[in-house]
CSV table of C-alpha atoms in Angstrom, one decimal:
chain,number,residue,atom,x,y,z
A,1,UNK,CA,0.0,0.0,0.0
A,2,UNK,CA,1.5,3.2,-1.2
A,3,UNK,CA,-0.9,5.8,0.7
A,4,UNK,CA,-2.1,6.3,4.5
A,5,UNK,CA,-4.7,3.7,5.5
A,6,UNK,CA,-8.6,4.7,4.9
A,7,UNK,CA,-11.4,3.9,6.4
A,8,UNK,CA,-12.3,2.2,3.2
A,9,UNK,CA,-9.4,-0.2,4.0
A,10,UNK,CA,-10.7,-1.2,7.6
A,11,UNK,CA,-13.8,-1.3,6.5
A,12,UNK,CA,-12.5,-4.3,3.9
A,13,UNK,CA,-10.5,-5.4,6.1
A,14,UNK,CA,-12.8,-6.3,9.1
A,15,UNK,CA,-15.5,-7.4,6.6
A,16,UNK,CA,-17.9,-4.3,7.4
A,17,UNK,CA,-19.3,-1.4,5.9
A,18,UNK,CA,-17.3,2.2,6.4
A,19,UNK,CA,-20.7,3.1,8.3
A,20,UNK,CA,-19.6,0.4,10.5
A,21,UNK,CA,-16.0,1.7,11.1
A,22,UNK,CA,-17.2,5.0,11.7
A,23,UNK,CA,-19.6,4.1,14.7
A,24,UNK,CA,-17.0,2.2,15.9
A,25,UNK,CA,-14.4,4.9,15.7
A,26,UNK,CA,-17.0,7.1,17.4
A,27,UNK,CA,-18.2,4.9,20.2
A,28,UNK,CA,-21.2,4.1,19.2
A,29,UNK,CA,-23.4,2.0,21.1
A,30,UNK,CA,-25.4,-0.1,18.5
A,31,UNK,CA,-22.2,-2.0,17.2
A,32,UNK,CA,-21.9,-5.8,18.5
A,33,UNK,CA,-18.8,-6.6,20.7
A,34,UNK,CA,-17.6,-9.1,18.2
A,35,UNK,CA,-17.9,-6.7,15.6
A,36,UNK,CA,-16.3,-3.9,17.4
A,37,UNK,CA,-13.3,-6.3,18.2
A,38,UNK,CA,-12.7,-7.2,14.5
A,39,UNK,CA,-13.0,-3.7,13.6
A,40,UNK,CA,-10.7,-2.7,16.0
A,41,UNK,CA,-8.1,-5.7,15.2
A,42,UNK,CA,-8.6,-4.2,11.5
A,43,UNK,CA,-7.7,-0.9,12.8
A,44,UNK,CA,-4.0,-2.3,14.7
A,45,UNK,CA,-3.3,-4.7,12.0
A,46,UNK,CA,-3.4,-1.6,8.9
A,47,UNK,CA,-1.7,1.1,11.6
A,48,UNK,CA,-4.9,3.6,10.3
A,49,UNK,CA,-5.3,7.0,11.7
A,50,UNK,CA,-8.2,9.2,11.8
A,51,UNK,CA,-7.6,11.9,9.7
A,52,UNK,CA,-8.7,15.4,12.4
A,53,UNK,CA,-8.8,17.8,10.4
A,54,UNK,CA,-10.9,16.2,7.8
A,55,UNK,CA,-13.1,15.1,10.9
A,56,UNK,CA,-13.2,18.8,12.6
A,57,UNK,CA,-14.4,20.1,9.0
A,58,UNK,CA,-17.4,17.5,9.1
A,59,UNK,CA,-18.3,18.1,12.8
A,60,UNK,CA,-16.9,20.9,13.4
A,61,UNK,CA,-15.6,19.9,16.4
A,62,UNK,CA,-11.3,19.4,17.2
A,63,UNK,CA,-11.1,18.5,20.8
A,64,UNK,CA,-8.6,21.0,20.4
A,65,UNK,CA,-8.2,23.6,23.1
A,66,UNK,CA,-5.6,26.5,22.3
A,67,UNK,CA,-3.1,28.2,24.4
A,68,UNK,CA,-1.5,31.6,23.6
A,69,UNK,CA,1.5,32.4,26.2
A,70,UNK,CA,1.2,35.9,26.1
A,71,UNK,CA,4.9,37.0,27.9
A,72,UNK,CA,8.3,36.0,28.3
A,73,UNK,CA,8.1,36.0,32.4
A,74,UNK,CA,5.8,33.6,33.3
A,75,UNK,CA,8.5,31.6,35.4
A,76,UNK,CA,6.4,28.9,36.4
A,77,UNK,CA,4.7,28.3,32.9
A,78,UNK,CA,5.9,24.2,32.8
A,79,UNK,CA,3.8,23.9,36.0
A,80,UNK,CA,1.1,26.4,34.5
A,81,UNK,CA,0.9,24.1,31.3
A,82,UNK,CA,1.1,21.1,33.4
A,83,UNK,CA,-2.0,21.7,34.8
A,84,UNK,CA,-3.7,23.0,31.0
A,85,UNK,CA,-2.2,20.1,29.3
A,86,UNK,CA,-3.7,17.4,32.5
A,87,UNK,CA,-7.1,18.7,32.8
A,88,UNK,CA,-7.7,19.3,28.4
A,89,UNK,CA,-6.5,15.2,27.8
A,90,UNK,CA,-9.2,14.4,30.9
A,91,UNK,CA,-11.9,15.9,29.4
A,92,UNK,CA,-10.9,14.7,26.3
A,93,UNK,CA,-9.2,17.4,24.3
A,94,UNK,CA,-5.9,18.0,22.8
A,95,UNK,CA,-3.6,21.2,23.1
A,96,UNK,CA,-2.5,23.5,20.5
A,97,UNK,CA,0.6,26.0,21.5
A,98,UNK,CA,1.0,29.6,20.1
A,99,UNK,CA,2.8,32.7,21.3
A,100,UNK,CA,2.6,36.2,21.4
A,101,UNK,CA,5.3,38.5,22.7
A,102,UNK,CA,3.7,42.2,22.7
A,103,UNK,CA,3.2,44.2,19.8
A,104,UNK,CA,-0.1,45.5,18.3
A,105,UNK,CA,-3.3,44.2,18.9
A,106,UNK,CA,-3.8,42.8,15.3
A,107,UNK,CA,-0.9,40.7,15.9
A,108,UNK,CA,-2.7,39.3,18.6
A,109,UNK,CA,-5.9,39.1,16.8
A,110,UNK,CA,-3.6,37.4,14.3
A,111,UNK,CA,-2.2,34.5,16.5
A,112,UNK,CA,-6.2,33.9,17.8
A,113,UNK,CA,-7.3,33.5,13.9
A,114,UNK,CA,-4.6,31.0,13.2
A,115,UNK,CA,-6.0,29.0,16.1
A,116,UNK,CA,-9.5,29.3,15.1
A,117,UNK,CA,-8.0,28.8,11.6
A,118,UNK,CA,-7.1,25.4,12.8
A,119,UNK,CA,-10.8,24.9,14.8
A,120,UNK,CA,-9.9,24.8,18.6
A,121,UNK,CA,-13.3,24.9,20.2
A,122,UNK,CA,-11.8,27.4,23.0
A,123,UNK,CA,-8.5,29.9,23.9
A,124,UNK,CA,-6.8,29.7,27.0
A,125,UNK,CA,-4.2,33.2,27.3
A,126,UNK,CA,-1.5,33.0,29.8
A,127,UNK,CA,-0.3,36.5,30.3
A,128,UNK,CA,2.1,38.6,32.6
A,129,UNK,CA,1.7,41.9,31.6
A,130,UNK,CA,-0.7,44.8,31.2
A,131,UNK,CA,-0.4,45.3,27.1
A,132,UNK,CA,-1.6,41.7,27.1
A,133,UNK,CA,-4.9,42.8,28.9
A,134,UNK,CA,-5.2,46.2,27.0
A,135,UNK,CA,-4.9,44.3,23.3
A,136,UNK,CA,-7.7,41.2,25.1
A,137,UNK,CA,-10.2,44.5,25.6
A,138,UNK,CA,-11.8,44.8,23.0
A,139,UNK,CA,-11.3,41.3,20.5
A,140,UNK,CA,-13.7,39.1,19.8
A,141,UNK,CA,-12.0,35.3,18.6
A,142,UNK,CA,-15.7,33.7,18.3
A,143,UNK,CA,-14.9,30.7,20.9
A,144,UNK,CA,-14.3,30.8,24.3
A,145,UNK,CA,-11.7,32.8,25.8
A,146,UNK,CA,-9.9,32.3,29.2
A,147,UNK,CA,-7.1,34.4,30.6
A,148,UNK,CA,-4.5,33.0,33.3
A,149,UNK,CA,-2.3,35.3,35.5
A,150,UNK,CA,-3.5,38.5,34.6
A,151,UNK,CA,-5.5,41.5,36.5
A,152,UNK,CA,-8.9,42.0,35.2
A,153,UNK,CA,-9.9,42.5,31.9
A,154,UNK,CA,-12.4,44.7,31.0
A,155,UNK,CA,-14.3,42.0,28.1
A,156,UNK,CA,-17.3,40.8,29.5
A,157,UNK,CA,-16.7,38.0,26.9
A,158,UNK,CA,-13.9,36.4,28.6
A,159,UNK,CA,-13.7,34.6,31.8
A,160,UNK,CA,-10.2,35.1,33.9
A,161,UNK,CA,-8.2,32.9,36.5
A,162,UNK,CA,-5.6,34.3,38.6
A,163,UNK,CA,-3.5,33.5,41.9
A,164,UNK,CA,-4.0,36.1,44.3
A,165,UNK,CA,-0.4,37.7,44.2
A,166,UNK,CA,-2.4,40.8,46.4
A,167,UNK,CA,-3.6,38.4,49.2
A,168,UNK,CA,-0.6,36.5,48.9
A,169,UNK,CA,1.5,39.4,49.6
A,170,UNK,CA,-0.6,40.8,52.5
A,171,UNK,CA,0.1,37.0,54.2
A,172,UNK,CA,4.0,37.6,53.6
A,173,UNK,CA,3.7,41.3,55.2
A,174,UNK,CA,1.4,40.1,58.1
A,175,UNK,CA,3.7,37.2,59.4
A,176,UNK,CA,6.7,39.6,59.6
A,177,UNK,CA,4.2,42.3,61.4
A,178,UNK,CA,3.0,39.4,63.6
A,179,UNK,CA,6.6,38.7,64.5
A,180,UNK,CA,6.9,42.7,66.0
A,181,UNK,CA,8.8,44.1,63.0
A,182,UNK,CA,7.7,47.1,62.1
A,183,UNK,CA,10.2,48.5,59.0
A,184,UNK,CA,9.8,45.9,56.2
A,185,UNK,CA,11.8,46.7,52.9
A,186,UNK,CA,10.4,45.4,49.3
A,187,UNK,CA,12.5,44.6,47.0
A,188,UNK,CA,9.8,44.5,44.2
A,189,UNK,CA,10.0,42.3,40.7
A,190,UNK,CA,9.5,43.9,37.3
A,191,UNK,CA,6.7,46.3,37.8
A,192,UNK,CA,5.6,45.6,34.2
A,193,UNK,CA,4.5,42.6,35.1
A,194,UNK,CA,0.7,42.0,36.8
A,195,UNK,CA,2.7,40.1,39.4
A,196,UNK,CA,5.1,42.8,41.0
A,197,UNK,CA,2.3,45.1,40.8
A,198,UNK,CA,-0.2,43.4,42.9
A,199,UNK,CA,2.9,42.2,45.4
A,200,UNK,CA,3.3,45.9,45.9
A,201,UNK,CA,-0.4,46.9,46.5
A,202,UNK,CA,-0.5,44.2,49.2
A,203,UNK,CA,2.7,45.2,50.9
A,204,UNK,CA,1.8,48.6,50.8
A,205,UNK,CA,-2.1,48.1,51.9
A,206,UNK,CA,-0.9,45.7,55.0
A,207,UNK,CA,1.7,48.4,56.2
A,208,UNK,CA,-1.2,51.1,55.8
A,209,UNK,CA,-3.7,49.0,58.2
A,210,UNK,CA,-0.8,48.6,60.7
A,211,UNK,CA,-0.1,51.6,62.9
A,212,UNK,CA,3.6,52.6,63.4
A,213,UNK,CA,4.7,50.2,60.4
A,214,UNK,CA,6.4,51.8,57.2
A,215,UNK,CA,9.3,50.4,54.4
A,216,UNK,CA,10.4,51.6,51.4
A,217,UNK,CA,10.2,50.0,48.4
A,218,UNK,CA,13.0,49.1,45.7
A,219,UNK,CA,12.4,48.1,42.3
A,220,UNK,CA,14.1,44.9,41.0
A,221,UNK,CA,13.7,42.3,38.0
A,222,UNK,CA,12.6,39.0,40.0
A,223,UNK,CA,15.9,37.4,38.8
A,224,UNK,CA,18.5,36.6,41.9
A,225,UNK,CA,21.0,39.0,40.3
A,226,UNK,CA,18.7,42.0,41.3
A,227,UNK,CA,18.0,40.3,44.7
A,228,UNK,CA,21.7,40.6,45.2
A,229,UNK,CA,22.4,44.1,43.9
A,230,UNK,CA,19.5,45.3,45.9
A,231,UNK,CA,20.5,43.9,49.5
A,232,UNK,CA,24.2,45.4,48.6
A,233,UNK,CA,22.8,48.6,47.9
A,234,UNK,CA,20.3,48.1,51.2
A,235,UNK,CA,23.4,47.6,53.3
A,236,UNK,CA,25.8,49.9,52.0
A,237,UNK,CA,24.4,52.9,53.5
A,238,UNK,CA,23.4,50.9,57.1
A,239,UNK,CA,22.1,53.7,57.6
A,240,UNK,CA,18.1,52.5,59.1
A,241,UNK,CA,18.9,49.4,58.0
A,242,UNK,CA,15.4,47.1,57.9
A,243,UNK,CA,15.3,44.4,60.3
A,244,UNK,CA,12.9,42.3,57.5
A,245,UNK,CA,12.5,42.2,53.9
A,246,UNK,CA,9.9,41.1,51.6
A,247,UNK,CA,11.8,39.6,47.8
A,248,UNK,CA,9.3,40.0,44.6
A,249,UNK,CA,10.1,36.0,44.6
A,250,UNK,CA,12.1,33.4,45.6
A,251,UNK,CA,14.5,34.0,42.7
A,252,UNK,CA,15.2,37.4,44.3
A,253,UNK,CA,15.6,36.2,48.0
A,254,UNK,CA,18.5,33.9,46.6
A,255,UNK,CA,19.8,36.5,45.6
A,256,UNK,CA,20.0,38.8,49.2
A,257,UNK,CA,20.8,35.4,50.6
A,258,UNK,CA,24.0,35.1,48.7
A,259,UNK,CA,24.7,38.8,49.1
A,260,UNK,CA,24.4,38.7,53.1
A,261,UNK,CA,26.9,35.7,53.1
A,262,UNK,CA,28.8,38.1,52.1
A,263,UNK,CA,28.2,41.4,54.1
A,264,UNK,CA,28.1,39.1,57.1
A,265,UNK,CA,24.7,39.7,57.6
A,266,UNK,CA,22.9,36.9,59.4
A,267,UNK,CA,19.2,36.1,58.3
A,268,UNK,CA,16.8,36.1,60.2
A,269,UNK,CA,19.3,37.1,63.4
A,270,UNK,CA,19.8,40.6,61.7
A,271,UNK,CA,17.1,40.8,58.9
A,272,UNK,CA,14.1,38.0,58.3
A,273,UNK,CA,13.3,37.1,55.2
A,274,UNK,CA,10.3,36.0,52.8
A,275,UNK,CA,10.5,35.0,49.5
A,276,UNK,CA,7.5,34.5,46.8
A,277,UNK,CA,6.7,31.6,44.9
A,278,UNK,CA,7.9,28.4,47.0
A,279,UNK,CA,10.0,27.0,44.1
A,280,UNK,CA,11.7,24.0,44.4
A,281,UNK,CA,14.6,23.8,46.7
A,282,UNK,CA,13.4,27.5,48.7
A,283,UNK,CA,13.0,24.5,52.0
A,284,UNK,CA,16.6,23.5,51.3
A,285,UNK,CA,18.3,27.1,51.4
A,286,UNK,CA,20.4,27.8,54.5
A,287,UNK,CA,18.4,29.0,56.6
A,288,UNK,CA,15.2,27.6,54.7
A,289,UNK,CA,13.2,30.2,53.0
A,290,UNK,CA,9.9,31.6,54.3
A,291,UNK,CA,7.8,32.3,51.0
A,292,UNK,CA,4.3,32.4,49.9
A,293,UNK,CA,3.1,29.2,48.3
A,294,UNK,CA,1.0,29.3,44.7
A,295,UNK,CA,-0.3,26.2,43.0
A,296,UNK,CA,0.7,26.9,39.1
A,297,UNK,CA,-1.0,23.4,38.4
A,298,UNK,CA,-4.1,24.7,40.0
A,299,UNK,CA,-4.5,27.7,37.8
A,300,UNK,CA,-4.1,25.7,34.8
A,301,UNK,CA,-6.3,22.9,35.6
A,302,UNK,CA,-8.6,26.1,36.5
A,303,UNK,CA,-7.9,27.9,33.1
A,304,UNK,CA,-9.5,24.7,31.5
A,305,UNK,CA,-11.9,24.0,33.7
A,306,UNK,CA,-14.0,27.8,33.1
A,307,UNK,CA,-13.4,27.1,29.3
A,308,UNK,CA,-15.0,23.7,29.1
A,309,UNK,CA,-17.9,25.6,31.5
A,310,UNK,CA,-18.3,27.9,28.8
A,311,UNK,CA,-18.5,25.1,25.9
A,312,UNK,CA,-21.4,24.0,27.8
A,313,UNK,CA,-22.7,27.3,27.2
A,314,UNK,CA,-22.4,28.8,31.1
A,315,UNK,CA,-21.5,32.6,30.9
A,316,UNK,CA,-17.7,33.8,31.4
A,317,UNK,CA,-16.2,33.8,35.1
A,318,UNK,CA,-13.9,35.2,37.5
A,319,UNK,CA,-11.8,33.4,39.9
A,320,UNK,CA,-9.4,33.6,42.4
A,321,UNK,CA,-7.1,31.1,44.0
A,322,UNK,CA,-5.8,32.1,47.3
A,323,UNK,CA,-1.9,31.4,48.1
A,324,UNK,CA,-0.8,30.0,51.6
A,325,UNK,CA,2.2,31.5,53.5
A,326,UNK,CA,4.8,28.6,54.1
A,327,UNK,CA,6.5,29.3,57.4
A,328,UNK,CA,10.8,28.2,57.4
A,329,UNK,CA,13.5,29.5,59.3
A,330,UNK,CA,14.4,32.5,57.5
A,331,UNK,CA,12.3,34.7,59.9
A,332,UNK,CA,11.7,35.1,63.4
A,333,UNK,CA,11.1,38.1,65.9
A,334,UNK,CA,13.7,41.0,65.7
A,335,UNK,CA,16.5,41.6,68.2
A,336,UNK,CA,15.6,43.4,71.0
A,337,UNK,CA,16.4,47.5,70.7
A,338,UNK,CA,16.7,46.9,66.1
């Protein structure tokens, strides 16, 4: 045989009509188990493969969920897609991958008509940033829309998902507060980023509700090298040195880890510390990181779950998944007179 395997070719095969093949292909109830088991031997013995996209142009339906990764910061996006790529196969669906880095909105408009191009029945967009949001405002892609990790969007069209980077970083602020410190330094990630932004607004908003508490606030990258610069810089002048920080992430707390090995600065003796994220090894750190905990599987398993809601027709949603603070070493209650 010098072509791909047909149905015609099972069909013949098993002895059946191509009618037969098809409800078998399809799960159809009405075909006998014997005849189902020869069909199905037909199938394995020829190595035959539905053709989808002929298949998605008859009923209009892929099982095909796309997934636009709006951003180039989205450090925990093989956990993210872990969770898309777990939840889609469950309910039956595959998962197509496109990208868009910033630009215009018609590039984005672009990358959603390729998808549709290739009939996904629904969009998942995983974004960091606000000019992901402001090109989302206004489109229309004519399937179901879902955006993960982003503030809200102003399309009543589209549902959202997010981790509650706000709450998250009220928890981090509180437990230092809780432990009688009263200046707490942020060391902030890249404030273009939805992330860094709502780390800050919680930061701030905690110190506000807390009488006699202030910090100040320096803007970093969330990459360890601007961790480190930042503590150096912090320390330099020792001049009202903090007696905690908050890091934009974990990344970042490595990063004023490494640099206090190096001033001689003992954590949490002289300074506590909390880190964001709880990435893999922050409980193996010396001393072991205090962080804020997110569940990136979650929120992907989430993203898919509020598209497949709005397949069955269910209008678009909002929602919210709250962080937990995971409590190490790396903080304690200051020295007495700090």
């Amino acid at each position: 045989m010098n072509r791909a395997p047909g149905m015609v070719d099972v069909a013949r095969e098993a002895g059946v009509s191509h009618i037969t093949v098809s409800r078998v292909l399809n799960g159809h109830p009405s075909v006998r188990p014997e005849t189902r088991a020869r069909v199905e031997a037909a199938i394995e013995k020829l190595g035959y493969r539905r053709n989808s996209v002929a298949r998605a142009l008859k009923t209009r339906r892929s099982s095909t969920i796309g997934v636009v990764i709006a951003g180039s910061e989205l450090f925990e996006l093989p956990r993210i897609l872990l969770g898309v790529e777990t939840a889609a196969k469950q309910a039956g669906y595959w998962v197509n991958l496109a990208s868009w880095q910033g630009g215009s909105t018609s590039d984005l408009t672009e990358t959603l008509r390729r998808l549709t191009d290739q009939s996904v029945e629904a969009i998942a967009v995983i974004a960091d940033r606000p000019v992901a949001v402001e090109a989302l405002t206004g489109i229309v892609a004519g399937v179901p829309m879902t955006v993960v990790m982003s503030g809200s969007v102003p399309n009543p069209g589209l549902s959202f998902v997010e981790l509650d980077q706000e709450l998250g970083a009220r928890l981090a602020v509180r437990h230092l507060l809780q432990l009688g410190h009263r200046r707490i330094i942020h060391l902030t990630g890249a404030l273009r980023t939805f992330d860094a932004r709502a780390r800050v607004e919680g930061w701030r908003a905690e110190l506000e509700a807390t009488a006699g508490a202030d910090g100040d606030l320096l803007e970093g990258d969330f990459t360890g090298e601007s961790g480190f610069r930042l503590a150096n810089d912090l320390f330099a002048r020792r001049k009202g040195s903090p007696t905690a920080i908050f890091a934009g992430n974990d990344q970042m707390a490595m990063g004023v880890l490494a640099a206090f090995a190096e001033l001689g600065v003992k954590v949490p003796d002289d300074v506590s510390l909390v880190g964001f994220d709880d990435i893999a090894g922050a409980g193996y750190l010396v001393p072991a990181l205090t962080t804020i905990r997110q569940d990136f599987v979650t929120l992907g398993r989430s993203s898919i779950e509020l598209l497949l809601r709005m397949l069955r027709s269910e209008p678009a949603a909002r929602e919210r998944i709250a962080p937990e603070l995971v409590v190490r070493r790396s903080t304690a209650a200051p020295r007495a007179g700090s």
